[in-house]
Coordinates of C-alpha atoms in Angstrom, one line a residue:
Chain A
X1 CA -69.6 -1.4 39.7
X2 CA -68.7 -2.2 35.9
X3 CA -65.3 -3.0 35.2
X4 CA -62.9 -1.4 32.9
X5 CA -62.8 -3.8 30.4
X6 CA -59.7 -4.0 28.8
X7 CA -59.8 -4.8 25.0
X8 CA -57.3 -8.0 24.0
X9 CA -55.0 -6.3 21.5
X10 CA -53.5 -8.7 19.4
X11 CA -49.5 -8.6 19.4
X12 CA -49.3 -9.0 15.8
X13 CA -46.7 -7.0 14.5
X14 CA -46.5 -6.0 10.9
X15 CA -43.1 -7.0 9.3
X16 CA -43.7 -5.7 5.8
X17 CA -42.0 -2.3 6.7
X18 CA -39.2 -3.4 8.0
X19 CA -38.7 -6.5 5.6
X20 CA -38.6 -3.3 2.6
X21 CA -36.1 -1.3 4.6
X22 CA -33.6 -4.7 4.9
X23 CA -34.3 -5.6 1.1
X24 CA -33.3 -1.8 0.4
X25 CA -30.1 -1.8 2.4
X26 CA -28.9 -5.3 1.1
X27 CA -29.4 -4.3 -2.3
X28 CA -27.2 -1.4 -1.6
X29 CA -24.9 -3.4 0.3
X30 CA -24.7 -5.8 -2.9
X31 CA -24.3 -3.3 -5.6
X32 CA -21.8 -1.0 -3.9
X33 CA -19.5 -4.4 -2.6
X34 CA -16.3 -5.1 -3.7
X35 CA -15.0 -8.0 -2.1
X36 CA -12.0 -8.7 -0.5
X37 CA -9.4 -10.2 -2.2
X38 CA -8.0 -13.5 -1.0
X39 CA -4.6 -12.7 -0.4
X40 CA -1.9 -15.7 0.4
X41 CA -0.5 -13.1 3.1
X42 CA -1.8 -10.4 5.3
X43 CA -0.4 -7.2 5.5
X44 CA -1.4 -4.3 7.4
X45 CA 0.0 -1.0 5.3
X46 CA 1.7 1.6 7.1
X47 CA -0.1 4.6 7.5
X48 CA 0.7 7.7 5.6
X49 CA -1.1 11.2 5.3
X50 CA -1.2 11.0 1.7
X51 CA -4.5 10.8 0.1
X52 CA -3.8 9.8 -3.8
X53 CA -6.5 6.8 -4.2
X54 CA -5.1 3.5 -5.6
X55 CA -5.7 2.6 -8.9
X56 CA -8.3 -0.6 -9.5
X57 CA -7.8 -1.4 -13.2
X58 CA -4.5 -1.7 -15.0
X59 CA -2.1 -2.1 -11.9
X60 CA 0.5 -4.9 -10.5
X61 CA 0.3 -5.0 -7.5
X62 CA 3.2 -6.4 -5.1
X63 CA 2.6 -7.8 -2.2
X64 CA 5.2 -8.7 0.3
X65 CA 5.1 -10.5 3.0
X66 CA 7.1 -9.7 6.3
X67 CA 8.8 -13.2 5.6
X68 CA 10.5 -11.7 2.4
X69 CA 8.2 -13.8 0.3
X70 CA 6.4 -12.5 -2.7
X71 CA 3.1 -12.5 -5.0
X72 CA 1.3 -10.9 -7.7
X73 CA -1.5 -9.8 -8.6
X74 CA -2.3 -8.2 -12.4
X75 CA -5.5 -5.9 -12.7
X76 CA -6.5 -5.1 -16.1
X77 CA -8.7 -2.8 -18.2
X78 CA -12.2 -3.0 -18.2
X79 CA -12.3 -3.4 -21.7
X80 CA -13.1 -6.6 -23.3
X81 CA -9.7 -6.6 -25.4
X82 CA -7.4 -6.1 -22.7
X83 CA -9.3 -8.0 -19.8
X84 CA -8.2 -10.2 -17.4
X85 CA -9.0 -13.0 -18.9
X86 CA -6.8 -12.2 -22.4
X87 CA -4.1 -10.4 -20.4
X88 CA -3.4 -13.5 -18.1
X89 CA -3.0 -15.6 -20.9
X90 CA -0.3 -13.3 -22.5
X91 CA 1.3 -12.5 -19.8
X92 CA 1.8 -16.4 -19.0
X93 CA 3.0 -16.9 -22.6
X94 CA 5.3 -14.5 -22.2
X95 CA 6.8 -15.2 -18.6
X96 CA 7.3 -18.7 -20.1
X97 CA 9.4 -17.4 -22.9
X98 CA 11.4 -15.1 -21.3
X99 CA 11.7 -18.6 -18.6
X100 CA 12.8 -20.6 -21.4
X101 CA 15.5 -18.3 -22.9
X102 CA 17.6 -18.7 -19.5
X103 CA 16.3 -22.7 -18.5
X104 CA 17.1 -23.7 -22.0
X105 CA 17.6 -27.2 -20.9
X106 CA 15.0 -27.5 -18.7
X107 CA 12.0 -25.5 -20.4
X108 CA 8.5 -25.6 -19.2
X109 CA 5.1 -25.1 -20.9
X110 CA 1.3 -24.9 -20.5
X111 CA -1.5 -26.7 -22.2
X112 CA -4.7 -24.9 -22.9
X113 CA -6.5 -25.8 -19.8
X114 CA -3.6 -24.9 -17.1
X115 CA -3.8 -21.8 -19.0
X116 CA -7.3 -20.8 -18.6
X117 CA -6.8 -22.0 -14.8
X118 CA -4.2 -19.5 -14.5
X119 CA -6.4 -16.4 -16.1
X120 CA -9.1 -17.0 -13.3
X121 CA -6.3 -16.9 -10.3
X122 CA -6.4 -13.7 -7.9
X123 CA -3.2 -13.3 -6.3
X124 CA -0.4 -16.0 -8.1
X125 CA 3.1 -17.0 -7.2
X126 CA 5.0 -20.1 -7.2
X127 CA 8.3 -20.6 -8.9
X128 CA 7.7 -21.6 -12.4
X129 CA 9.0 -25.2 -12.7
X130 CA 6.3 -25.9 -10.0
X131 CA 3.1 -23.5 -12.2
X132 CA 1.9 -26.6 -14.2
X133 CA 1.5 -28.6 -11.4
X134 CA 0.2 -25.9 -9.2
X135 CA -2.0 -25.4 -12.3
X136 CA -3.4 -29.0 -12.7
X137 CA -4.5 -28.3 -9.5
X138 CA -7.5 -26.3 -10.7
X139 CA -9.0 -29.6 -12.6
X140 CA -9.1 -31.7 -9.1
X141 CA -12.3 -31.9 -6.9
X142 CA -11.5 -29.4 -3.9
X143 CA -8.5 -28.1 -6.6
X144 CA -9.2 -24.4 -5.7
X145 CA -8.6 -25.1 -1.7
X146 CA -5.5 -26.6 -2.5
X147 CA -4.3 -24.0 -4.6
X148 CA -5.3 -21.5 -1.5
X149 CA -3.4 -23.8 1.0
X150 CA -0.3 -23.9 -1.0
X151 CA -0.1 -20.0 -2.2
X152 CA -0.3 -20.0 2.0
X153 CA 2.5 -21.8 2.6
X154 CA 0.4 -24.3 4.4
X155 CA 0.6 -27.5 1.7
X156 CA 1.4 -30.7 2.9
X157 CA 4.0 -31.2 0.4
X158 CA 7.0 -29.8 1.7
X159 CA 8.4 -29.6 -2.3
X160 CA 5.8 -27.1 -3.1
X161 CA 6.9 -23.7 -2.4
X162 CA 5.3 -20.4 -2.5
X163 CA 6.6 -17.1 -3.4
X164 CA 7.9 -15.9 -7.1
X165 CA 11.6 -16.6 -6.6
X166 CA 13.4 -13.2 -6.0
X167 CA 16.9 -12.7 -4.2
X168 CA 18.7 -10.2 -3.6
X169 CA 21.8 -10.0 -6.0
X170 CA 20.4 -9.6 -9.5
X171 CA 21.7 -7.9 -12.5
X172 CA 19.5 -7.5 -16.0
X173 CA 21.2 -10.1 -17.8
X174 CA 20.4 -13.3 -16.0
X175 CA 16.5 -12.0 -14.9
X176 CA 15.4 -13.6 -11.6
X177 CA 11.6 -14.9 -11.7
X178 CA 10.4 -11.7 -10.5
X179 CA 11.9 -9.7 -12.5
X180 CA 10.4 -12.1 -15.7
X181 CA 6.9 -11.7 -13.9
X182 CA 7.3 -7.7 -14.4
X183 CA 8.5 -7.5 -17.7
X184 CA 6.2 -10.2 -18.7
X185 CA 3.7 -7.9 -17.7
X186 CA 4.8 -4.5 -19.3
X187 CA 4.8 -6.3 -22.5
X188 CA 1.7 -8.3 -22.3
X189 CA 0.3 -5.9 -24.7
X190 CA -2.0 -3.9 -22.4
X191 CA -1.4 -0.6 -23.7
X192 CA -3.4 1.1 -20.3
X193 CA -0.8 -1.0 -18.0
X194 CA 2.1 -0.5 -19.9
X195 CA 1.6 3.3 -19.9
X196 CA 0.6 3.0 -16.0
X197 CA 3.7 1.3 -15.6
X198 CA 5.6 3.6 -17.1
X199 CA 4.2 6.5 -15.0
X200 CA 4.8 4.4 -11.8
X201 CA 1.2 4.1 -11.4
X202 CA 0.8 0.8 -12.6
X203 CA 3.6 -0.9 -9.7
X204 CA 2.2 -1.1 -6.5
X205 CA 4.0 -2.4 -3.3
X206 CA 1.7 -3.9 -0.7
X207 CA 4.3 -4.6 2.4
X208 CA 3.2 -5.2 5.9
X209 CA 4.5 -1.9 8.2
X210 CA 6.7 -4.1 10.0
X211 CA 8.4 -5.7 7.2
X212 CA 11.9 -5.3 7.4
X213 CA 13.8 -2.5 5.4
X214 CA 16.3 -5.5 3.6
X215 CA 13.1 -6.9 2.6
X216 CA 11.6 -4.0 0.6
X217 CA 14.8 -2.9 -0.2
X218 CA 15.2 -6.1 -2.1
X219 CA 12.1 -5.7 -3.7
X220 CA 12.7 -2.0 -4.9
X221 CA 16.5 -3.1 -5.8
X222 CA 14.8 -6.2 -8.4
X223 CA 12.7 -3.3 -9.7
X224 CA 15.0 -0.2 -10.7
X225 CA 17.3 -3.6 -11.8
X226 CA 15.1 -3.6 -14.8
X227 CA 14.2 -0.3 -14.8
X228 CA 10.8 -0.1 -13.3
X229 CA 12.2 3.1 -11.2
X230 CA 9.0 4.5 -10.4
X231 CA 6.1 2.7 -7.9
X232 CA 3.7 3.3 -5.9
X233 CA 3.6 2.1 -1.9
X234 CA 0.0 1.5 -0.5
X235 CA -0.4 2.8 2.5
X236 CA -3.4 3.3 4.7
X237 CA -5.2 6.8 5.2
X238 CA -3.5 8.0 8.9
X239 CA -5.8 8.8 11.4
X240 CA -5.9 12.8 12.2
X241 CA -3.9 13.9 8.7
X242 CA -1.0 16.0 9.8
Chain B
X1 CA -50.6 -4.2 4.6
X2 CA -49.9 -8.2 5.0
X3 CA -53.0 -9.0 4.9
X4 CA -55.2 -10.5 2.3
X5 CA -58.9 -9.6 2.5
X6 CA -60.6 -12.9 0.7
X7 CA -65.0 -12.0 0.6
X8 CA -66.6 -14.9 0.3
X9 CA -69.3 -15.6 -1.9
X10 CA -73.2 -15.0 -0.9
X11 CA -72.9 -14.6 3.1
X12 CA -76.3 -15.9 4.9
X13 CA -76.9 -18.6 2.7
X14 CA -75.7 -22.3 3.7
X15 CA -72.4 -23.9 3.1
X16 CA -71.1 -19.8 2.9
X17 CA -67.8 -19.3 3.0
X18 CA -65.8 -18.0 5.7
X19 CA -64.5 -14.5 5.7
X20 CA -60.9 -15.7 5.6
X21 CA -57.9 -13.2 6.6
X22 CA -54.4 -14.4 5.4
X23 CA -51.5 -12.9 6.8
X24 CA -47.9 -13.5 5.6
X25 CA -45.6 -13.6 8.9
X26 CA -42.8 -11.5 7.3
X27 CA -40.6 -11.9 10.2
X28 CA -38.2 -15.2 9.0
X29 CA -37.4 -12.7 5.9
X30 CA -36.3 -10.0 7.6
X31 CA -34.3 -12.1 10.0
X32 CA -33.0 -13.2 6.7
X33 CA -32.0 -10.3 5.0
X34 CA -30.7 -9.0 8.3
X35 CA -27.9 -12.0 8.1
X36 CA -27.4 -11.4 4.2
X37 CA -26.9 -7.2 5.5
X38 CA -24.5 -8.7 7.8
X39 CA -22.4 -10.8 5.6
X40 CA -22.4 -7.8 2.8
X41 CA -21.2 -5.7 5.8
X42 CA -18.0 -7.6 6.5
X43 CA -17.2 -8.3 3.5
X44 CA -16.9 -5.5 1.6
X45 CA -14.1 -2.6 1.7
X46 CA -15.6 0.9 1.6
X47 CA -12.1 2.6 2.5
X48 CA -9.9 2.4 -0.5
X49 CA -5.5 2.1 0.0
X50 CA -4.2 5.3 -0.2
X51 CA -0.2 5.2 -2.3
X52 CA 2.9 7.0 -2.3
X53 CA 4.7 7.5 -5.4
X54 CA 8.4 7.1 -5.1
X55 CA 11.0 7.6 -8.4
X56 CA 14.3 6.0 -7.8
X57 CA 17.6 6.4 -10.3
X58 CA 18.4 3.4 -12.2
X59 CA 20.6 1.0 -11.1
X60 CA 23.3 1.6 -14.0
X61 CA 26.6 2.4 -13.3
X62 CA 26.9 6.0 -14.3
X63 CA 29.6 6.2 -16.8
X64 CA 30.4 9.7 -16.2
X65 CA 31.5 11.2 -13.0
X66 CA 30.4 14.5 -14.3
X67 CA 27.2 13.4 -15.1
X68 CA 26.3 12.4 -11.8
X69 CA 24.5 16.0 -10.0
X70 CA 26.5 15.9 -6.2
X71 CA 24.4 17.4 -3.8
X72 CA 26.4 20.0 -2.0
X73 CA 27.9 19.3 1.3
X74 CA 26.0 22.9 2.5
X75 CA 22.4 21.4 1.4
X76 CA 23.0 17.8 2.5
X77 CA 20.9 16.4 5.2
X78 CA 21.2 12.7 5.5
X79 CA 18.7 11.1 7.6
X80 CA 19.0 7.4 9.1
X81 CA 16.5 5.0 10.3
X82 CA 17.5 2.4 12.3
X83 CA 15.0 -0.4 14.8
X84 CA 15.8 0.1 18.2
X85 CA 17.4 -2.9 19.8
X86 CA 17.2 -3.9 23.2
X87 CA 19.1 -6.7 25.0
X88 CA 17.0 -10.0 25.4
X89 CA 17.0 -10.7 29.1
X90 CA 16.8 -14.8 28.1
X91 CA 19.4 -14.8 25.4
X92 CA 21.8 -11.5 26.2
X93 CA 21.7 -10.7 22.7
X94 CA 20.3 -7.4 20.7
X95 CA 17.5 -7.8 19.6
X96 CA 14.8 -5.4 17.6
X97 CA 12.5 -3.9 20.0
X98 CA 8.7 -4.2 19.4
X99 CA 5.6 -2.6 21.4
X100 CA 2.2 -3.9 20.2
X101 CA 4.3 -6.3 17.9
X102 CA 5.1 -3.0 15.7
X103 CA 8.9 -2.4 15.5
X104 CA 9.9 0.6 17.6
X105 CA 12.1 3.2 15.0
X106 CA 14.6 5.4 15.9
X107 CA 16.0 8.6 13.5
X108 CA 19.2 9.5 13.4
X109 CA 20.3 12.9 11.2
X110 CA 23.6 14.7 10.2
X111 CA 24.0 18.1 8.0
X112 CA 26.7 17.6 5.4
X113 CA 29.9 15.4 5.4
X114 CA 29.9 12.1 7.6
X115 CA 31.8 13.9 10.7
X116 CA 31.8 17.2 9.2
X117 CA 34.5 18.6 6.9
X118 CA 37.6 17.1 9.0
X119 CA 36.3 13.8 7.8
X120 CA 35.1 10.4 10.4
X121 CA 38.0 8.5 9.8
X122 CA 41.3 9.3 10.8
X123 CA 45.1 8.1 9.1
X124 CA 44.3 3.9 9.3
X125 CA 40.5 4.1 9.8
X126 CA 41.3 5.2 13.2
X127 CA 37.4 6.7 14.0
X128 CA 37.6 10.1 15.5
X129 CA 34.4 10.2 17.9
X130 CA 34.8 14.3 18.1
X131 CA 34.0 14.9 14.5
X132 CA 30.9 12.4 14.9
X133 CA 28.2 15.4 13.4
X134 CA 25.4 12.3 14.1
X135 CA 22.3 13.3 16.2
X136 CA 19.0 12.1 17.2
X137 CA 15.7 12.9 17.0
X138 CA 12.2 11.2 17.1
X139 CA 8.9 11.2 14.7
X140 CA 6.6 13.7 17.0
X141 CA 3.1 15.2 15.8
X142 CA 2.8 18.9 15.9
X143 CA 2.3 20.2 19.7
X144 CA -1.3 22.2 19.2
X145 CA -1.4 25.1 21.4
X146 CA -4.2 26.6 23.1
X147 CA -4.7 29.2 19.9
X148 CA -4.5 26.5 17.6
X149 CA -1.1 26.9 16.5
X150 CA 1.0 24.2 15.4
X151 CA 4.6 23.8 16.1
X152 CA 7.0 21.2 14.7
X153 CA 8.7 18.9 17.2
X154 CA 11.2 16.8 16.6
X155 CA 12.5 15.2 13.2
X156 CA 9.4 18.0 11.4
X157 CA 11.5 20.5 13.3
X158 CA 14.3 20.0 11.9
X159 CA 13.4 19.5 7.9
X160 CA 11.4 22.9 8.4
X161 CA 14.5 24.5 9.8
X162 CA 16.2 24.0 6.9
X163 CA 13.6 24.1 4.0
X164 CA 12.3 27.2 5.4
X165 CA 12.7 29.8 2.5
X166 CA 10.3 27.1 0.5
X167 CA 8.0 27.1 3.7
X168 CA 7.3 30.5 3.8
X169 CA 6.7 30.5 0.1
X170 CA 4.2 28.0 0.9
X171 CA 2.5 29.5 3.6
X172 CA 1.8 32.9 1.5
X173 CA 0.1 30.7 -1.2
X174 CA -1.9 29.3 1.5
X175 CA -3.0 32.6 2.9
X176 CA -4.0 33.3 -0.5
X177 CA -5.9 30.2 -1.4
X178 CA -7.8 30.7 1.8
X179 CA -8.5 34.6 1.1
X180 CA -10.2 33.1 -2.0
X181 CA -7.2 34.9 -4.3
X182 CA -7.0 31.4 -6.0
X183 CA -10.7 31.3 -7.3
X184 CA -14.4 31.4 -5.1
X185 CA -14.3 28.7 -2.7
X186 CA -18.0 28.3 -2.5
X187 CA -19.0 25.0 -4.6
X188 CA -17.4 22.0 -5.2
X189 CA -16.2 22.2 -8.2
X190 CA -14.5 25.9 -8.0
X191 CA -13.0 24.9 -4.8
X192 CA -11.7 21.5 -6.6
X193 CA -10.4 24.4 -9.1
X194 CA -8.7 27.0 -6.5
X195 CA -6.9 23.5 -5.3
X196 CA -5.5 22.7 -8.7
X197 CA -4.1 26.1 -9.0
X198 CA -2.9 25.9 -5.6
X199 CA -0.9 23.1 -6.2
X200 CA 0.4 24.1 -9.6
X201 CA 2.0 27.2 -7.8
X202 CA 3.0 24.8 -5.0
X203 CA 4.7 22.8 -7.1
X204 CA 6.5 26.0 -8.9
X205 CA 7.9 27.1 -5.7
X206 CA 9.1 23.5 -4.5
X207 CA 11.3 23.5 -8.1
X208 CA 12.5 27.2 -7.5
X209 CA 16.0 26.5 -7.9
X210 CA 16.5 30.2 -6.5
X211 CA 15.0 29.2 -3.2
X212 CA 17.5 27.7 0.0
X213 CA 16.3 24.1 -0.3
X214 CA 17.8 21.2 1.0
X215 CA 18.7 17.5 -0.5
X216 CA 17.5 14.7 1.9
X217 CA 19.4 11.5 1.9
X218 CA 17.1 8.8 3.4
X219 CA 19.1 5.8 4.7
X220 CA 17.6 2.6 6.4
X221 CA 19.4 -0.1 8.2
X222 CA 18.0 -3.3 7.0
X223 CA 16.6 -3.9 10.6
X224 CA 14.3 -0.3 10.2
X225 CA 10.3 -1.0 9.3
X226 CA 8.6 -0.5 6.7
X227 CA 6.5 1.5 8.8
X228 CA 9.4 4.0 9.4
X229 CA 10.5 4.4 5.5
X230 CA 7.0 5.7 4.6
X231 CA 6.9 7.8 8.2
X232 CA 10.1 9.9 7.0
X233 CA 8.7 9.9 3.3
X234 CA 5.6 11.3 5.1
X235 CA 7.5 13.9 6.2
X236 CA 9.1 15.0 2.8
X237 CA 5.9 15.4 1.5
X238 CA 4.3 17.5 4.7
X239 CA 7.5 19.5 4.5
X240 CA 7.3 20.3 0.9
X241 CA 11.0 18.7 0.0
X242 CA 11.2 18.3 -3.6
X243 CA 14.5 16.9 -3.8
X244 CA 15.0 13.5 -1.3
X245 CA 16.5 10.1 -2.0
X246 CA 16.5 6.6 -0.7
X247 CA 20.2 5.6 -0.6
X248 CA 22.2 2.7 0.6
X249 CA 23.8 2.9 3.9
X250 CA 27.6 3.4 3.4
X251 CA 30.5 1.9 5.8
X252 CA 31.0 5.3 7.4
X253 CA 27.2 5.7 8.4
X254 CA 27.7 2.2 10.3
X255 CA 30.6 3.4 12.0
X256 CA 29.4 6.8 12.8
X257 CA 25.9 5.0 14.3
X258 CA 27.8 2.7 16.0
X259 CA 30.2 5.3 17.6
X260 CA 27.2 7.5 18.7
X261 CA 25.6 4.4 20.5
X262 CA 28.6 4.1 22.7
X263 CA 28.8 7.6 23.8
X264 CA 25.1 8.0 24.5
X265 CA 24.0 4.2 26.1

């Protein structure tokens, strides 16, 4: 009787297949990425059934956290004369003017370096008497974790608060910081985001859905103070439409 | 396909070389890429925010009375959103009720006047609880029937009641866009065109200032959501009501909610 001999296979799989289809999917996964902002708070957004996309270039965006505390965040054109980079600068220039013409005693200013440190920052927002030091920051070993911590509200120095300064009585003659931030930006000389402003595109409230009313209130109220009457809210898409 | 065939030299003769197969394991690299996949994955944000545009008037004093457009007692619907408060059984005081950690809203609505045309307030402020014109009503989705009809419930209900000349309107223009009257439907791109001209003559019937159509007042207690602002703003827009406002909440709101709370708790 012969046995069935049974032929040793060997168990060596071939990876090269497979290894294409992952390089494929990450380098669609890497092109089609954008990343998630670091944001000081997080908000979820209400849901609503509209379906009107946000805009991703030439917008301020709001954001608000449920604690009444406030950032913001300046998106601006892709093109090279009004990017980021140049807008930030301007737009720091003139929030420190408009700063000094109320603080005349007590006026503040950048040098060149807290300035570029401030055109590379995502979301920003600490009252301005306490921006140069937030902005020397940048120049320290671990600077930009520090500058994360304290935009969080989680610094070890109780003196450094976060938040742009906002409050609830205002009026157009004495501006609140907020209010300087927005006009600052209108006039920063971005043409795109001063139109898109204008239109109501360009203002966009980020507020988490259970925010308090008083607390967007107060933030619509600063806005229509100076005449920014039309925004945007950002909402999520809601499940199952209408 | 990883394999590398290497021939050696002159076979048979001494000192030949080996036939010598290299393989390349590629199994480390996919595990790799398979973790770089996974970080992209997370990271990234395919779904992009929807917004809601909202105009508000100014905050300047209006010199002239007579510049300032009254909405007519007969259009008026004023709707309130308040957070529902429940006693805390530790403290014994009100506080805002939450389920999930989201804040529970509750609507409140009147037609017209606060308390109707015989007025809230009585000779001294006395408040008069029969002329309180304040009801309530909840945020409902339609109820779906078994044809596939949808009917408005609750605060929907009540908007549609009242903007329904503008509805119907609406609904023909619908019919129409569906029965292709707006334009083929077949591609993209002529249905993306039937839509524009769908909402073009959406948009002319919403401003048809010979149409029945009301003026919402939206009021919020500071303790009311977020959440609930954009739900009833939500509503304006599935309702089709072009003219709505956010407002402040006056003294006679807070009475009139207050004076409802004790008759119905």
């Amino acid at each position: 009787m012969g046995r069935v001999k049974i032929a040793r296979k060997s168990t060596f799989i071939d990876m090269t297949a497979m290894s294409d289809v992952t390089v494929l999917l990450l380098t669609f996964f890497m092109l089609t990425s954008t990343f998630l902002q670091k944001e000081p708070a997080t908000v979820i957004t209400p849901a609503s059934v509209s379906t009107e996309k946000v805009q991703e270039t030439n917008v301020l965006q709001v954001l608000v956290s449920p604690q009444g505390k406030v950032w913001l965040t300046m998106n601006n054109d892709t093109s090279e004369q009004w990017s980021n980079a140049n807008m930030r600068i301007a737009l720091l220039d003139n929030v420190t003017s408009l700063y000094n013409e109320q603080h005349k005693n007590k006026p503040i200013s950048f040098n060149q370096q807290q300035k570029q440190a401030f055109s590379k920052l995502g979301a920003f927002g600490v009252p301005l008497a306490q921006m140069g030091e937030f902005l020397s920051l940048a120049d320290e070993p671990e600077g930009l974790t520090k500058m994360d911590n304290w935009l969080a509200g989680e610094d070890p120095n109780p003196n450094h608060k976060t938040g742009i300064p906002i409050s609830a009585e205002n009026n157009d003659v004495t501006l609140n910081e907020f209010q300087m931030w927005v006009k600052a930006a209108r006039m920063a000389g971005n043409e795109n985001l001063t139109q898109a402003m204008k239109d109501g595109i360009g203002v966009a409230i980020k507020a988490d859905q259970n925010t308090s009313f008083e607390i967007v209130h107060m933030v619509m109220d600063n806005l229509q103070t100076i005449k920014q009457n039309k925004f945007t809210l950002l909402t999520a898409l809601k499940a199952g439409g209408e | 396909m990883a394999e590398v065939q290497q021939s050696g030299g002159d076979s048979g003769k001494k000192g030949a070389q080996k036939k010598m197969q290299i393989r390349v394991d590629f199994t480390p690299m996919v595990d790799m890429n398979m973790l770089l996949i996974t970080f992209f994955m997370l990271c990234t944000t395919m779904i992009k925010s929807q917004t809601l545009t909202i105009a508000l008037p100014t905050n300047e004093k209006v010199q002239n009375e007579e510049n300032m457009s009254q909405a007519s007692a007969d259009d008026a619907v004023t709707i309130i959103l308040d957070a529902k408060k429940v006693t805390d059984p530790k403290t014994g005081n009100l506080v805002v009720d939450s389920v999930n950690g989201n804040v529970v809203n509750e609507v409140y609505y009147y037609f017209g006047k606060p308390g109707g045309d015989a007025g809230m307030l009585g000779a001294g402020g006395v408040v008069l609880s029969e002329n309180n014109n304040l009801q309530k009503s909840e945020f409902l989705t339609d109820e779906v029937n078994s044809v596939g009809e949808h009917s408005a419930r609750g605060i929907r209900k009540i908007i549609q009641e009242r903007n329904k000349d503008v509805l119907k309107e609406i609904k023909a223009i619908k019919k129409q866009l569906e029965e292709g009257k707006f334009g083929p439907l077949e591609t993209k791109d002529q249905r993306e065109e039937a839509m524009a001209k769908y909402n073009e003559a959406a948009s002319k019937i919403r401003k048809n200032e010979d149409l029945k159509k009301p003026v919402i007042i939206i009021k919020c207690t500071p303790q009311a959501s977020y959440r609930g602002l954009v739900d009833v703003l939500d509503e304006m827009q599935i309702n089709s009501i072009s003219k709505y406002q956010i407002d402040n909440m006056t003294d006679v709101d807070v009475v009139m909610l207050d004076d409802y709370r004790k008759h119905h708790n």
